[in-house]
Short mmCIF file of C-alpha atoms in Angstrom, two decimals:
data_model
loop_
_atom_site.label_atom_id
_atom_site.label_comp_id
_atom_site.label_asym_id
_atom_site.label_seq_id
_atom_site.Cartn_x
_atom_site.Cartn_y
_atom_site.Cartn_z
CA MET A 69 32.28 17.46 -24.58
CA ASN A 70 29.44 17.11 -26.82
CA LEU A 71 25.91 15.50 -26.66
CA LYS A 72 23.92 14.01 -29.59
CA ARG A 73 20.14 12.94 -29.87
CA THR A 74 18.98 10.69 -32.54
CA ASP A 75 15.51 9.61 -32.23
CA VAL A 76 14.73 5.81 -32.84
CA ASP A 77 10.86 6.65 -33.08
CA ALA A 78 8.14 8.57 -30.79
CA LEU A 79 9.42 6.58 -27.93
CA ASN A 80 12.94 5.76 -28.01
CA ALA A 81 16.10 7.57 -28.53
CA VAL A 82 19.72 7.09 -28.20
CA LEU A 83 22.09 9.70 -26.45
CA THR A 84 25.64 9.91 -27.72
CA LEU A 85 28.02 11.51 -25.35
CA GLU A 86 31.69 12.30 -26.48
CA ILE A 87 34.35 12.92 -23.83
CA GLU A 88 37.45 14.45 -25.10
CA LYS A 89 40.87 14.68 -22.81
CA SER A 90 40.31 18.16 -22.56
CA ASP A 91 36.96 17.66 -20.32
CA TYR A 92 38.48 15.41 -17.86
CA GLN A 93 42.84 16.15 -17.72
CA GLU A 94 43.07 19.23 -15.30
CA GLN A 95 40.93 17.56 -12.81
CA VAL A 96 42.61 14.22 -12.98
CA GLU A 97 46.00 15.61 -13.12
CA LYS A 98 45.15 17.53 -9.77
CA ILE A 99 44.00 14.37 -7.76
CA LEU A 100 46.72 12.46 -8.96
CA LYS A 101 48.88 15.22 -7.37
CA ASP A 102 47.08 14.84 -4.22
CA TYR A 103 48.32 11.14 -4.06
CA ARG A 104 51.29 12.14 -4.84
CA LYS A 105 51.29 14.36 -2.01
CA THR A 106 49.85 11.71 0.65
CA ALA A 107 50.79 8.26 -1.02
CA SER A 108 52.55 5.58 1.28
CA ILE A 109 54.83 3.31 -1.04
CA PRO A 110 57.56 0.82 0.47
CA GLY A 111 60.99 2.18 -0.84
CA PHE A 112 59.78 5.77 -1.18
CA ARG A 113 59.58 8.61 1.20
CA LYS A 114 56.17 10.43 1.56
CA GLY A 115 55.66 12.69 -0.80
CA LYS A 116 58.52 11.64 -2.90
CA VAL A 117 56.93 8.91 -4.89
CA PRO A 118 57.83 9.52 -8.61
CA ALA A 119 54.83 11.27 -10.77
CA SER A 120 55.18 8.10 -13.23
CA LEU A 121 54.65 5.48 -10.50
CA ILE A 122 51.26 7.11 -9.22
CA ASN A 123 50.23 7.15 -12.97
CA LYS A 124 50.96 3.92 -13.18
CA LYS A 125 49.09 2.80 -10.07
CA TYR A 126 46.23 5.19 -9.48
CA ARG A 127 45.64 7.08 -13.27
CA ILE A 128 42.91 4.47 -15.30
CA PRO A 129 40.91 4.30 -11.77
CA VAL A 130 40.96 8.08 -11.14
CA LEU A 131 40.23 8.77 -14.86
CA VAL A 132 37.40 5.82 -14.82
CA ASP A 133 35.84 7.95 -11.56
CA GLU A 134 35.93 11.55 -13.23
CA VAL A 135 34.52 10.09 -16.64
CA ASN A 136 32.05 8.69 -14.92
CA LYS A 137 31.19 12.18 -13.14
CA LEU A 138 30.92 13.77 -16.20
CA ILE A 139 28.51 11.27 -17.81
CA GLN A 140 26.17 11.51 -15.09
CA GLN A 141 26.60 15.40 -15.03
CA LYS A 142 26.01 15.94 -18.39
CA LEU A 143 22.83 13.38 -18.62
CA ASN A 144 21.00 15.17 -15.60
CA GLU A 145 21.47 18.31 -17.66
CA TYR A 146 20.45 17.63 -20.67
CA ILE A 147 17.41 15.86 -19.67
CA THR A 148 16.52 18.83 -17.24
CA GLU A 149 17.31 21.46 -19.82
CA GLU A 150 15.25 19.58 -22.83
CA LYS A 151 12.36 18.63 -19.94
CA LEU A 152 12.45 15.04 -21.52
CA ASN A 153 9.93 13.19 -19.44
CA LEU A 154 11.75 9.18 -18.95
CA LEU A 155 10.57 6.14 -18.55
CA GLY A 156 13.25 4.32 -16.69
CA ASN A 157 17.04 5.74 -16.78
CA PRO A 158 19.27 6.56 -19.44
CA LEU A 159 20.57 2.54 -20.38
CA PRO A 160 24.00 2.26 -21.41
CA LYS A 161 24.15 0.35 -24.83
CA GLU A 162 26.90 -2.63 -24.77
CA GLN A 163 30.34 -1.71 -26.18
CA ALA A 164 33.54 -3.44 -26.78
CA ASP A 165 35.74 -3.00 -23.84
CA ILE A 166 36.83 0.66 -23.46
CA ASP A 167 40.37 1.89 -24.08
CA TRP A 168 40.96 3.75 -21.04
CA ASN A 169 44.78 4.39 -22.34
CA GLY A 170 43.09 6.30 -25.18
CA ASP A 171 42.05 10.20 -25.05
CA ASN A 172 38.50 10.53 -26.39
CA PHE A 173 35.63 8.24 -24.99
CA THR A 174 32.37 8.06 -26.52
CA PHE A 175 28.94 6.25 -24.49
CA ASP A 176 25.57 5.86 -26.51
CA PHE A 177 22.65 5.41 -24.02
CA GLU A 178 19.26 4.42 -24.55
CA ILE A 179 16.08 6.22 -23.18
CA GLY A 180 12.81 5.68 -23.58
CA LEU A 181 10.57 8.14 -23.62
CA ALA A 182 6.66 8.74 -21.86
CA PRO A 183 4.03 9.07 -24.83
CA GLU A 184 1.70 12.21 -25.19
CA PHE A 185 -1.90 11.30 -24.91
CA GLU A 186 -5.14 12.65 -24.29
CA VAL A 187 -7.23 11.74 -20.61
CA GLU A 188 -11.14 12.17 -20.84
CA PRO A 189 -12.80 11.22 -17.60
CA SER A 190 -15.72 12.83 -18.99
CA LYS A 191 -16.49 10.26 -21.63
CA ILE A 192 -15.88 7.01 -19.32
CA LYS A 193 -19.28 5.07 -19.23
CA GLY A 194 -20.46 2.53 -17.03
CA ILE A 195 -19.59 3.39 -13.75
CA THR A 196 -21.60 3.20 -10.81
CA ALA A 197 -21.83 5.26 -7.55
CA TYR A 198 -22.62 3.50 -5.01
CA GLU A 199 -24.71 4.82 -1.44
CA ILE A 200 -25.34 2.67 1.23
CA LYS A 201 -28.55 2.61 3.03
CA THR A 202 -28.15 2.81 6.80
CA ASP A 203 -31.58 1.29 7.67
CA ASP A 204 -33.12 0.86 11.23
CA LYS A 205 -32.44 -2.83 10.63
CA THR A 206 -28.70 -2.42 10.18
CA ILE A 207 -28.80 0.38 13.27
CA ASN A 208 -30.52 -2.25 15.47
CA ASP A 209 -27.92 -4.74 14.77
CA GLN A 210 -25.06 -2.67 15.23
CA ILE A 211 -26.79 -1.77 18.45
CA ASP A 212 -27.20 -5.52 19.65
CA ARG A 213 -23.67 -6.04 18.41
CA ILE A 214 -22.12 -3.33 20.96
CA ARG A 215 -24.64 -4.58 23.73
CA GLU A 216 -23.18 -7.76 23.83
CA GLN A 217 -19.41 -6.74 23.39
CA TYR A 218 -19.87 -4.59 26.55
CA GLY A 219 -22.30 -6.85 28.81
CA LYS A 220 -21.15 -9.08 31.05
CA LEU A 221 -20.92 -13.29 31.46
CA VAL A 222 -23.29 -15.05 33.65
CA SER A 223 -22.26 -18.55 34.43
CA LYS A 224 -24.61 -21.31 33.82
CA ASP A 225 -25.37 -25.09 34.40
CA GLU A 226 -26.87 -25.94 31.31
CA VAL A 227 -26.03 -25.21 27.50
CA SER A 228 -29.18 -23.14 25.49
CA GLU A 229 -29.14 -21.49 22.14
CA GLY A 230 -26.85 -18.20 22.26
CA ASP A 231 -24.74 -19.32 24.89
CA GLU A 232 -21.02 -19.60 25.28
CA VAL A 233 -19.28 -22.73 26.05
CA THR A 234 -15.72 -23.59 27.26
CA GLY A 235 -14.41 -27.28 26.97
CA VAL A 236 -11.78 -29.82 26.10
CA PHE A 237 -11.42 -31.31 22.53
CA ARG A 238 -10.37 -34.75 22.71
CA ASN A 239 -8.86 -37.38 19.84
CA ASP A 240 -5.55 -39.50 21.11
CA GLU A 241 -5.12 -40.68 17.56
CA GLU A 242 -4.68 -37.29 16.13
CA GLU A 243 -2.83 -36.00 19.52
CA ILE A 244 -5.90 -33.52 19.97
CA ASN A 245 -6.33 -32.26 23.72
CA THR A 246 -6.84 -28.50 23.42
CA ASP A 247 -9.17 -25.84 25.42
CA ALA A 248 -11.66 -24.22 23.61
CA THR A 249 -13.91 -21.44 23.77
CA PHE A 250 -16.49 -20.33 21.71
CA PRO A 251 -20.17 -19.10 20.73
CA ILE A 252 -22.28 -22.54 20.04
CA SER A 253 -24.08 -20.32 17.12
CA LYS A 254 -20.74 -21.36 15.37
CA ILE A 255 -21.60 -24.63 15.66
CA LYS A 256 -22.67 -26.02 12.44
CA GLY A 257 -26.01 -27.95 11.38
CA LYS A 258 -29.09 -28.53 13.50
CA THR A 259 -27.78 -32.18 14.50
CA ASN A 260 -24.46 -30.50 16.01
CA LEU A 261 -26.62 -27.71 17.64
CA LYS A 262 -28.92 -30.45 19.64
CA LYS A 263 -26.08 -32.06 21.01
CA PHE A 264 -24.83 -28.71 22.44
CA VAL A 265 -28.24 -27.61 23.65
CA GLY A 266 -29.17 -29.30 27.15
CA SER A 267 -25.55 -30.53 27.70
CA LYS A 268 -24.48 -29.89 31.38
CA VAL A 269 -21.56 -28.87 32.77
CA GLY A 270 -19.21 -32.19 32.98
CA ASP A 271 -21.07 -33.82 29.94
CA SER A 272 -19.08 -35.03 26.99
CA ILE A 273 -20.57 -34.75 23.51
CA GLU A 274 -19.35 -36.77 20.83
CA LEU A 275 -18.80 -35.00 17.47
CA LYS A 276 -17.43 -35.27 14.26
CA THR A 277 -14.56 -32.78 13.01
CA LYS A 278 -16.07 -32.77 9.47
CA ASN A 279 -18.67 -29.77 8.80
CA LEU A 280 -18.29 -29.11 12.93
CA PHE A 281 -18.01 -25.22 12.13
CA GLU A 282 -19.82 -22.99 10.32
CA ASP A 283 -16.16 -21.80 9.37
CA ASN A 284 -13.69 -24.20 9.15
CA SER A 285 -10.90 -21.52 10.39
CA ASP A 286 -12.20 -21.91 13.62
CA LEU A 287 -11.93 -25.99 13.64
CA ALA A 288 -7.93 -25.17 13.19
CA HIS A 289 -8.13 -22.93 15.61
CA HIS A 290 -9.87 -24.44 18.40
CA LEU A 291 -8.49 -27.72 17.68
CA LYS A 292 -5.61 -26.42 17.21
CA ILE A 293 -4.63 -28.51 13.93
CA ASP A 294 -2.66 -27.31 11.05
CA PHE A 295 -4.45 -24.84 9.02
CA GLU A 296 -4.03 -26.76 5.43
CA LYS A 297 -5.83 -29.96 7.27
CA LYS A 298 -9.12 -27.85 8.09
CA ASP A 299 -11.22 -28.52 5.16
CA GLU A 300 -9.87 -32.58 5.15
CA LEU A 301 -9.88 -33.87 8.70
CA ASN A 302 -12.49 -35.89 9.65
CA VAL A 303 -11.98 -37.51 12.58
CA PRO A 304 -14.40 -38.41 15.75
CA VAL A 305 -13.74 -36.06 18.70
CA THR A 306 -15.24 -35.58 22.18
CA PHE A 307 -15.79 -32.22 23.70
CA GLU A 308 -16.01 -32.10 27.59
CA VAL A 309 -18.04 -28.88 28.88
CA THR A 310 -16.48 -27.34 31.30
CA GLU A 311 -18.15 -24.12 31.85
CA VAL A 312 -20.94 -22.65 30.31
CA ASN A 313 -21.87 -18.75 30.26
CA THR A 314 -24.37 -16.57 28.77
CA ARG A 315 -23.66 -13.07 27.67
CA GLU A 316 -26.24 -10.35 29.21
CA LYS A 317 -26.72 -7.25 26.91
CA ALA A 318 -25.38 -3.69 28.60
CA GLU A 319 -28.28 -1.73 29.44
CA LEU A 320 -28.86 1.17 27.16
CA ASN A 321 -28.18 4.01 30.30
CA GLN A 322 -25.41 7.11 30.64
CA GLU A 323 -22.86 4.80 31.90
CA PHE A 324 -23.04 2.40 28.75
CA PHE A 325 -22.80 5.92 26.20
CA ASP A 326 -19.96 7.28 28.24
CA LYS A 327 -18.06 3.93 27.68
CA LEU A 328 -18.75 4.18 24.20
CA PHE A 329 -17.98 7.70 23.44
CA GLY A 330 -16.42 9.49 26.68
CA GLU A 331 -18.50 11.44 29.32
CA GLY A 332 -21.45 13.34 28.79
CA ILE A 333 -20.94 12.89 24.65
CA ILE A 334 -24.46 10.83 23.89
CA THR A 335 -26.98 11.44 26.43
CA SER A 336 -29.91 9.36 24.99
CA GLU A 337 -30.93 6.17 22.67
CA ASP A 338 -31.90 8.67 19.86
CA GLU A 339 -28.62 10.60 20.02
CA LEU A 340 -26.91 7.34 19.64
CA ARG A 341 -28.78 5.94 16.78
CA GLU A 342 -27.86 9.22 15.00
CA ARG A 343 -24.21 8.95 15.99
CA LEU A 344 -24.83 5.51 14.74
CA ARG A 345 -25.75 6.04 11.67
CA GLU A 346 -23.25 9.11 10.42
CA ASP A 347 -20.51 6.38 11.48
CA ALA A 348 -21.60 4.09 9.33
CA LYS A 349 -22.23 6.48 6.82
CA LYS A 350 -18.65 7.24 7.42
CA GLN A 351 -17.55 4.04 7.24
CA PHE A 352 -19.48 2.77 4.19
CA SER A 353 -18.64 5.85 2.09
CA GLN A 354 -14.62 4.59 2.47
CA GLN A 355 -15.88 1.26 1.06
CA THR A 356 -18.05 3.01 -1.80
CA ASP A 357 -15.36 5.70 -2.84
CA GLN A 358 -12.48 3.27 -2.81
CA LYS A 359 -15.02 0.69 -5.40
CA PHE A 360 -15.86 4.00 -7.37
CA LEU A 361 -12.04 4.94 -7.62
CA THR A 362 -11.13 1.46 -8.45
CA ASP A 363 -13.62 1.05 -11.40
CA VAL A 364 -12.69 4.42 -12.66
CA THR A 365 -8.86 3.43 -12.48
CA GLU A 366 -9.53 0.32 -14.47
CA GLU A 367 -11.76 1.87 -16.91
CA LEU A 368 -9.14 4.84 -17.62
CA ILE A 369 -6.46 2.21 -18.25
CA GLU A 370 -8.77 0.62 -20.35
CA LYS A 371 -10.26 3.45 -22.72
CA THR A 372 -6.88 5.33 -22.47
CA LYS A 373 -4.83 4.21 -25.12
CA PHE A 374 -1.04 4.87 -26.24
CA ASP A 375 1.91 2.64 -26.69
CA LEU A 376 4.85 2.31 -24.05
CA PRO A 377 8.62 1.85 -25.01
CA ALA A 378 7.78 -1.89 -24.11
CA ASP A 379 11.58 -3.23 -25.22
CA PHE A 380 13.55 -0.95 -23.79
CA LEU A 381 11.34 -1.00 -20.50
CA LYS A 382 12.17 -4.62 -20.24
CA ARG A 383 15.87 -4.14 -20.90
CA TRP A 384 15.50 -1.43 -17.55
CA ILE A 385 14.04 -3.64 -15.65
CA ALA A 386 16.32 -6.68 -16.39
CA ASN A 387 19.58 -4.26 -15.64
CA ASN A 388 18.29 -2.06 -12.86
CA GLY A 389 18.04 -4.42 -9.68
CA GLU A 390 20.35 -5.44 -7.62
CA ASN A 391 20.54 -8.72 -9.92
CA THR A 392 20.31 -8.86 -13.39
CA LEU A 393 17.53 -11.08 -14.14
CA THR A 394 16.61 -13.00 -17.52
CA ALA A 395 14.33 -11.74 -20.55
CA GLU A 396 11.81 -14.07 -19.13
CA GLU A 397 12.12 -12.51 -15.27
CA ALA A 398 11.90 -9.29 -16.94
CA GLU A 399 9.19 -9.65 -19.27
CA GLU A 400 7.44 -11.33 -16.30
CA GLU A 401 8.33 -8.46 -13.79
CA TYR A 402 6.88 -6.00 -16.80
CA ASN A 403 3.97 -7.08 -17.04
CA LYS A 404 3.06 -7.60 -13.35
CA SER A 405 3.81 -3.66 -13.71
CA GLU A 406 2.69 -2.34 -16.88
CA LYS A 407 -1.17 -1.19 -15.56
CA GLY A 408 0.40 0.89 -12.38
CA LEU A 409 2.92 2.15 -15.02
CA ARG A 410 0.34 3.25 -17.42
CA TYR A 411 -2.19 5.15 -14.58
CA GLN A 412 0.87 6.81 -13.34
CA LEU A 413 1.35 8.24 -16.59
CA ILE A 414 -2.60 8.94 -16.87
CA GLU A 415 -2.65 10.32 -12.91
CA SER A 416 0.34 12.87 -14.09
CA ALA A 417 -1.28 13.91 -17.23
CA ILE A 418 -4.40 14.87 -15.39
CA LEU A 419 -2.29 16.72 -12.66
CA GLN A 420 -0.78 18.70 -15.54
CA LYS A 421 -3.71 20.02 -16.70
CA ASN A 422 -4.91 20.84 -13.20
CA GLU A 423 -2.61 22.69 -10.93
CA ASP A 424 -5.41 22.48 -8.36
CA LEU A 425 -4.59 19.43 -8.01
CA GLN A 426 -1.05 19.42 -7.61
CA LEU A 427 -0.06 18.97 -3.74
CA LYS A 428 1.64 21.90 -2.13
CA PHE A 429 3.47 22.23 1.06
CA GLU A 430 0.60 24.40 2.86
CA ASP A 431 -1.86 21.85 1.56
CA LEU A 432 0.24 18.92 3.25
CA LYS A 433 0.43 21.38 6.56
CA GLU A 434 -2.95 22.35 6.68
CA TYR A 435 -4.02 18.53 6.17
CA ALA A 436 -1.87 16.91 9.03
CA GLY A 437 -3.06 19.61 11.01
CA THR A 438 -6.78 18.30 10.36
CA GLN A 439 -5.84 14.99 10.82
CA ILE A 440 -4.44 15.62 14.53
CA LYS A 441 -7.15 17.46 15.29
CA MET A 442 -9.51 14.50 14.83
CA GLN A 443 -7.29 11.82 16.40
CA MET A 444 -7.40 14.37 19.86
CA ALA A 445 -11.11 14.86 19.26
CA GLN A 446 -11.15 10.83 19.43
CA PHE A 447 -9.60 10.83 22.36
CA GLY A 448 -11.93 13.57 23.91
CA HIS A 449 -8.84 16.32 23.45
CA THR A 450 -10.99 18.54 21.81
CA ASP A 451 -9.91 22.10 22.89
CA ALA A 452 -6.58 21.76 21.48
CA THR A 453 -4.66 25.22 21.30
CA ASP A 454 -3.35 26.10 17.78
CA GLU A 455 -0.09 26.11 18.80
CA GLU A 456 -0.48 22.80 20.57
CA VAL A 457 -1.22 21.08 17.19
CA GLU A 458 1.13 23.52 14.92
CA GLN A 459 4.31 21.39 17.50
CA ILE A 460 2.67 18.19 16.60
CA VAL A 461 2.52 19.18 12.64
CA ALA A 462 5.84 20.40 13.04
CA ARG A 463 6.93 17.11 14.40
CA VAL A 464 4.93 15.34 11.58
CA MET A 465 6.20 16.81 9.33
CA SER A 466 10.05 16.08 9.77
CA ASN A 467 9.05 12.24 9.25
CA GLN A 468 9.64 11.32 6.06
CA GLU A 469 7.64 8.33 5.72
CA GLU A 470 4.86 9.72 7.86
CA VAL A 471 4.98 12.67 4.48
CA LYS A 472 4.99 10.13 2.16
CA ARG A 473 1.88 8.61 3.76
CA MET A 474 0.06 11.60 3.85
CA SER A 475 1.39 13.06 0.47
CA GLU A 476 -0.21 9.58 -0.59
CA GLN A 477 -3.87 9.95 1.09
CA LEU A 478 -4.08 13.42 0.48
CA GLN A 479 -3.63 13.14 -3.76
CA ASN A 480 -6.08 9.90 -3.70
CA GLU A 481 -8.61 12.32 -1.95
CA LYS A 482 -7.96 14.87 -4.29
CA MET A 483 -7.98 12.54 -7.81
CA LEU A 484 -11.15 11.09 -6.04
CA GLN A 485 -13.18 14.23 -5.73
CA TYR A 486 -11.92 15.03 -9.26
CA PHE A 487 -13.32 12.04 -10.80
CA LYS A 488 -16.41 12.57 -8.84
CA ASP A 489 -16.83 15.94 -10.70
CA ASN A 490 -16.00 15.10 -13.97
CA VAL A 491 -16.96 11.02 -14.34
CA LYS A 492 -20.52 10.97 -15.39
CA ALA A 493 -21.47 7.84 -12.80
CA LYS A 494 -24.96 6.26 -12.44
CA SER A 495 -25.90 6.58 -8.87
CA LYS A 496 -27.18 3.68 -6.93
CA GLU A 497 -28.76 3.32 -3.62
CA LEU A 498 -28.85 -0.36 -1.81
CA THR A 499 -28.23 -2.12 1.65
CA TYR A 500 -24.45 -2.74 2.28
CA GLU A 501 -25.23 -6.82 2.14
CA ASP A 502 -26.51 -6.25 -1.69
CA PHE A 503 -23.62 -4.00 -2.12
CA ILE A 504 -21.08 -6.21 -1.05
CA LYS A 505 -22.75 -8.98 -3.22
CA GLU A 506 -22.76 -6.50 -5.84
CA ALA A 507 -19.72 -4.60 -6.41
CA TYR A 508 -18.08 -7.94 -5.25
CA GLN A 509 -19.75 -11.03 -6.53
CA ALA A 510 -19.58 -12.22 -3.31
#
């Protein structure tokens, strides 16, 4: 068996594999002999079927199977020994029908080679590292929202601003007859709002669906109409008020603190504010880190120039799935995946040059243990023993899907820190609202 490589260019090559009779004959004969011992063919006793009949019936299927095994084995060995960095898998070249009655066979395979290039994160420019200010207003607003969430509803007879109303929307022509509950702060426009304020239980309010709610999704939800109709529906409806409630905010006392964080963990309003400030910082940092990582990734893809064996990859995509794709379909799939492939190659190049970024089993175990301790602490279990944690880690590490998820998460964290250390970014501090506007042009 002989394998020869012919380079087409720096990114494409052809592997030519020659298989001779001596490479497969012994194994094929052994299998056919075993078939003869067990074959059950009408007119012949078991084990007495003529060898010529066995050869005629089974030789070519056995030969094809054994040759395919040799092909796969030799290709894998060659790729490993030569340390080839391939894109996709070897792709058989089209050839005329193979004469399986012959003795020697030749097969050609196209391969796509990964390009060689340098990645230089330190030369990236124009990246902003955002930091969100957790000012007093943000904390005050959050405390108000939490107090409302944990507050209690008090029934009323008359609607005032800030109240929550329950009632029935009706329109016979559109077959609308639905119960709904919502805070009147979601109603759009002063005219509509005035119709609610001052109304009493039992009153019917005349409204129009157009521009009734600040968010038209609420219109679809409360009137139970098709989501596609929410922006176009413009019909009169009545709303019969059946219930009015105001929400009294929860008091800032120990009972409230214990409900939020567990018994005795927070004991004062100052501690509550500090805890919310820390939590907000963590939450905001996740968003700013993701924005930073996305921006760096996009810039690396844009600025790291290298060619890909595009024609080969399109042919490989066309023939690699369950169903063969047309050339147009394969090109569309390639265009969708090209940026992702480029970043995979960039990340791989960075990992090869930085051994400390490469995931090791012990790193993953330690990471799993840290995550488990954090989750247990959230549920008040802060005194878990090392043995308890190790048992949970062992169960987690036996779940392939969970290991894959954690590996991706830990690798992202390592890459994020690497970029923070190596990319020269401009720092910018701003409020959360301004961050959303600037970062996402909202």
